[in-house]
């Protein structure tokens, strides 16, 4: 799994895992979070699936766009995964030190 490959290169408890599940997130919210991560230089694994799009009525195939070349600039610091992942595997990994989520019932463990 690509997130684990990133995490294996990081110190224990140094990576924030970000996942909002199927909660709708607007492009503006996603961009603001991306800017904050970049400015803080926080190491992260961010799961952002198509279901996370803010406009559920938008045309099919719409892809969330980050600030200009965000993913390229964050290479080695963070990774964006646009697919389903095994949450327990990421949360149980030694380098995962934080979990940013929507705090709904599905995020309680």
PDB file of C-alpha atoms in Angstrom:
ATOM      1  CA  UNK A   1       0.000   0.000   0.000  1.00  0.00           C
ATOM      2  CA  UNK A   2       1.432   3.387  -1.007  1.00  0.00           C
ATOM      3  CA  UNK A   3       0.585   5.080   2.301  1.00  0.00           C
ATOM      4  CA  UNK A   4       2.488   2.439   4.225  1.00  0.00           C
ATOM      5  CA  UNK A   5       5.496   2.888   1.933  1.00  0.00           C
ATOM      6  CA  UNK A   6       5.484   6.598   2.803  1.00  0.00           C
ATOM      7  CA  UNK A   7       4.979   5.859   6.485  1.00  0.00           C
ATOM      8  CA  UNK A   8       7.873   3.382   6.551  1.00  0.00           C
ATOM      9  CA  UNK A   9      10.176   6.289   5.709  1.00  0.00           C
ATOM     10  CA  UNK A  10       8.917   8.422   8.615  1.00  0.00           C
ATOM     11  CA  UNK A  11       9.710   8.561  12.323  1.00  0.00           C
ATOM     12  CA  UNK A  12       7.260   7.009  14.795  1.00  0.00           C
ATOM     13  CA  UNK A  13       4.124   9.082  15.420  1.00  0.00           C
ATOM     14  CA  UNK A  14       5.137  11.751  12.884  1.00  0.00           C
ATOM     15  CA  UNK A  15       2.424  11.373  10.215  1.00  0.00           C
ATOM     16  CA  UNK A  16      -1.164  12.662  10.331  1.00  0.00           C
ATOM     17  CA  UNK A  17      -3.757  10.417   8.710  1.00  0.00           C
ATOM     18  CA  UNK A  18      -6.569  12.466   7.113  1.00  0.00           C
ATOM     19  CA  UNK A  19      -9.823  10.850   6.033  1.00  0.00           C
ATOM     20  CA  UNK A  20     -13.354  12.209   5.950  1.00  0.00           C
ATOM     21  CA  UNK A  21     -14.903   9.016   4.624  1.00  0.00           C
ATOM     22  CA  UNK A  22     -17.865   9.616   2.339  1.00  0.00           C
ATOM     23  CA  UNK A  23     -18.608  13.013   3.835  1.00  0.00           C
ATOM     24  CA  UNK A  24     -19.009  15.716   1.229  1.00  0.00           C
ATOM     25  CA  UNK A  25     -16.174  18.220   1.297  1.00  0.00           C
ATOM     26  CA  UNK A  26     -16.180  21.336  -0.854  1.00  0.00           C
ATOM     27  CA  UNK A  27     -13.306  22.219  -3.153  1.00  0.00           C
ATOM     28  CA  UNK A  28     -12.687  25.308  -1.023  1.00  0.00           C
ATOM     29  CA  UNK A  29     -12.370  23.212   2.161  1.00  0.00           C
ATOM     30  CA  UNK A  30     -10.014  20.790   0.447  1.00  0.00           C
ATOM     31  CA  UNK A  31      -7.863  23.619  -0.910  1.00  0.00           C
ATOM     32  CA  UNK A  32      -7.669  25.354   2.481  1.00  0.00           C
ATOM     33  CA  UNK A  33      -6.606  22.116   4.178  1.00  0.00           C
ATOM     34  CA  UNK A  34      -4.006  21.512   1.462  1.00  0.00           C
ATOM     35  CA  UNK A  35      -2.580  25.011   1.929  1.00  0.00           C
ATOM     36  CA  UNK A  36      -2.453  24.523   5.700  1.00  0.00           C
ATOM     37  CA  UNK A  37      -0.645  21.201   5.372  1.00  0.00           C
ATOM     38  CA  UNK A  38       1.901  22.680   3.003  1.00  0.00           C
ATOM     39  CA  UNK A  39       2.548  25.787   5.093  1.00  0.00           C
ATOM     40  CA  UNK A  40       2.899  23.763   8.309  1.00  0.00           C
ATOM     41  CA  UNK A  41       5.137  21.162   6.619  1.00  0.00           C
ATOM     42  CA  UNK A  42       3.077  18.485   8.364  1.00  0.00           C
ATOM     43  CA  UNK A  43       3.731  14.923   7.183  1.00  0.00           C
ATOM     44  CA  UNK A  44       0.471  13.318   6.095  1.00  0.00           C
ATOM     45  CA  UNK A  45      -1.403  10.488   4.441  1.00  0.00           C
ATOM     46  CA  UNK A  46      -4.655  11.928   3.027  1.00  0.00           C
ATOM     47  CA  UNK A  47      -7.361   9.654   1.666  1.00  0.00           C
ATOM     48  CA  UNK A  48      -9.591  11.660  -0.674  1.00  0.00           C
ATOM     49  CA  UNK A  49     -11.966   9.599  -2.750  1.00  0.00           C
ATOM     50  CA  UNK A  50     -14.382  10.744  -5.441  1.00  0.00           C
ATOM     51  CA  UNK A  51     -17.232  10.248  -2.945  1.00  0.00           C
ATOM     52  CA  UNK A  52     -15.724  13.087  -0.898  1.00  0.00           C
ATOM     53  CA  UNK A  53     -16.684  15.686  -3.501  1.00  0.00           C
ATOM     54  CA  UNK A  54     -18.830  18.505  -2.184  1.00  0.00           C
ATOM     55  CA  UNK A  55     -21.297  18.588  -5.064  1.00  0.00           C
ATOM     56  CA  UNK A  56     -23.005  15.214  -5.283  1.00  0.00           C
ATOM     57  CA  UNK A  57     -25.000  16.472  -8.253  1.00  0.00           C
ATOM     58  CA  UNK A  58     -21.946  17.398 -10.323  1.00  0.00           C
ATOM     59  CA  UNK A  59     -21.225  15.565 -13.503  1.00  0.00           C
ATOM     60  CA  UNK A  60     -19.689  12.143 -13.167  1.00  0.00           C
ATOM     61  CA  UNK A  61     -15.921  11.931 -13.310  1.00  0.00           C
ATOM     62  CA  UNK A  62     -15.264  15.263 -11.614  1.00  0.00           C
ATOM     63  CA  UNK A  63     -11.951  15.155  -9.787  1.00  0.00           C
ATOM     64  CA  UNK A  64     -10.991  17.350  -6.867  1.00  0.00           C
ATOM     65  CA  UNK A  65      -8.240  19.720  -7.913  1.00  0.00           C
ATOM     66  CA  UNK A  66      -5.628  20.905  -5.460  1.00  0.00           C
ATOM     67  CA  UNK A  67      -3.746  24.190  -5.518  1.00  0.00           C
ATOM     68  CA  UNK A  68      -1.267  24.334  -8.414  1.00  0.00           C
ATOM     69  CA  UNK A  69       1.096  21.291  -8.333  1.00  0.00           C
ATOM     70  CA  UNK A  70       0.325  20.641  -4.637  1.00  0.00           C
ATOM     71  CA  UNK A  71       0.857  16.884  -4.903  1.00  0.00           C
ATOM     72  CA  UNK A  72       4.206  17.320  -6.671  1.00  0.00           C
ATOM     73  CA  UNK A  73       5.421  19.850  -4.084  1.00  0.00           C
ATOM     74  CA  UNK A  74       4.414  17.556  -1.222  1.00  0.00           C
ATOM     75  CA  UNK A  75       6.266  14.508  -2.555  1.00  0.00           C
ATOM     76  CA  UNK A  76       8.197  12.937   0.312  1.00  0.00           C
ATOM     77  CA  UNK A  77       6.218  14.939   2.888  1.00  0.00           C
ATOM     78  CA  UNK A  78       2.725  13.686   2.220  1.00  0.00           C
ATOM     79  CA  UNK A  79       0.681  11.530  -0.065  1.00  0.00           C
ATOM     80  CA  UNK A  80      -2.868  11.815  -1.413  1.00  0.00           C
ATOM     81  CA  UNK A  81      -4.605   8.493  -1.994  1.00  0.00           C
ATOM     82  CA  UNK A  82      -7.679   8.554  -4.214  1.00  0.00           C
ATOM     83  CA  UNK A  83      -8.843   5.016  -3.490  1.00  0.00           C
ATOM     84  CA  UNK A  84     -10.256   2.933  -0.673  1.00  0.00           C
ATOM     85  CA  UNK A  85      -7.708   1.964   1.988  1.00  0.00           C
ATOM     86  CA  UNK A  86      -7.626  -0.252   5.061  1.00  0.00           C
ATOM     87  CA  UNK A  87      -8.037   2.342   7.791  1.00  0.00           C
ATOM     88  CA  UNK A  88      -6.948   0.020  10.607  1.00  0.00           C
ATOM     89  CA  UNK A  89      -3.677  -0.690   8.791  1.00  0.00           C
ATOM     90  CA  UNK A  90      -2.854   3.021   8.560  1.00  0.00           C
ATOM     91  CA  UNK A  91      -3.987   3.801  12.116  1.00  0.00           C
ATOM     92  CA  UNK A  92      -1.986   0.859  13.467  1.00  0.00           C
ATOM     93  CA  UNK A  93       1.221   1.832  11.687  1.00  0.00           C
ATOM     94  CA  UNK A  94       4.005   3.117  14.021  1.00  0.00           C
ATOM     95  CA  UNK A  95       4.503   6.361  12.069  1.00  0.00           C
ATOM     96  CA  UNK A  96       0.846   7.405  12.355  1.00  0.00           C
ATOM     97  CA  UNK A  97       0.604   9.897  15.201  1.00  0.00           C
ATOM     98  CA  UNK A  98      -2.695  11.649  14.492  1.00  0.00           C
ATOM     99  CA  UNK A  99      -6.047  11.104  12.817  1.00  0.00           C
ATOM    100  CA  UNK A 100      -7.995  14.009  11.318  1.00  0.00           C
ATOM    101  CA  UNK A 101     -11.585  13.056  10.564  1.00  0.00           C
ATOM    102  CA  UNK A 102     -15.143  14.350  10.688  1.00  0.00           C
ATOM    103  CA  UNK A 103     -15.663  12.966  14.221  1.00  0.00           C
ATOM    104  CA  UNK A 104     -18.840  11.121  13.218  1.00  0.00           C
ATOM    105  CA  UNK A 105     -19.891   7.728  14.501  1.00  0.00           C
ATOM    106  CA  UNK A 106     -18.056   5.931  11.699  1.00  0.00           C
ATOM    107  CA  UNK A 107     -14.786   7.489  12.888  1.00  0.00           C
ATOM    108  CA  UNK A 108     -15.099   6.203  16.452  1.00  0.00           C
ATOM    109  CA  UNK A 109     -12.973   3.202  17.258  1.00  0.00           C
TER     110      UNK A 109
END
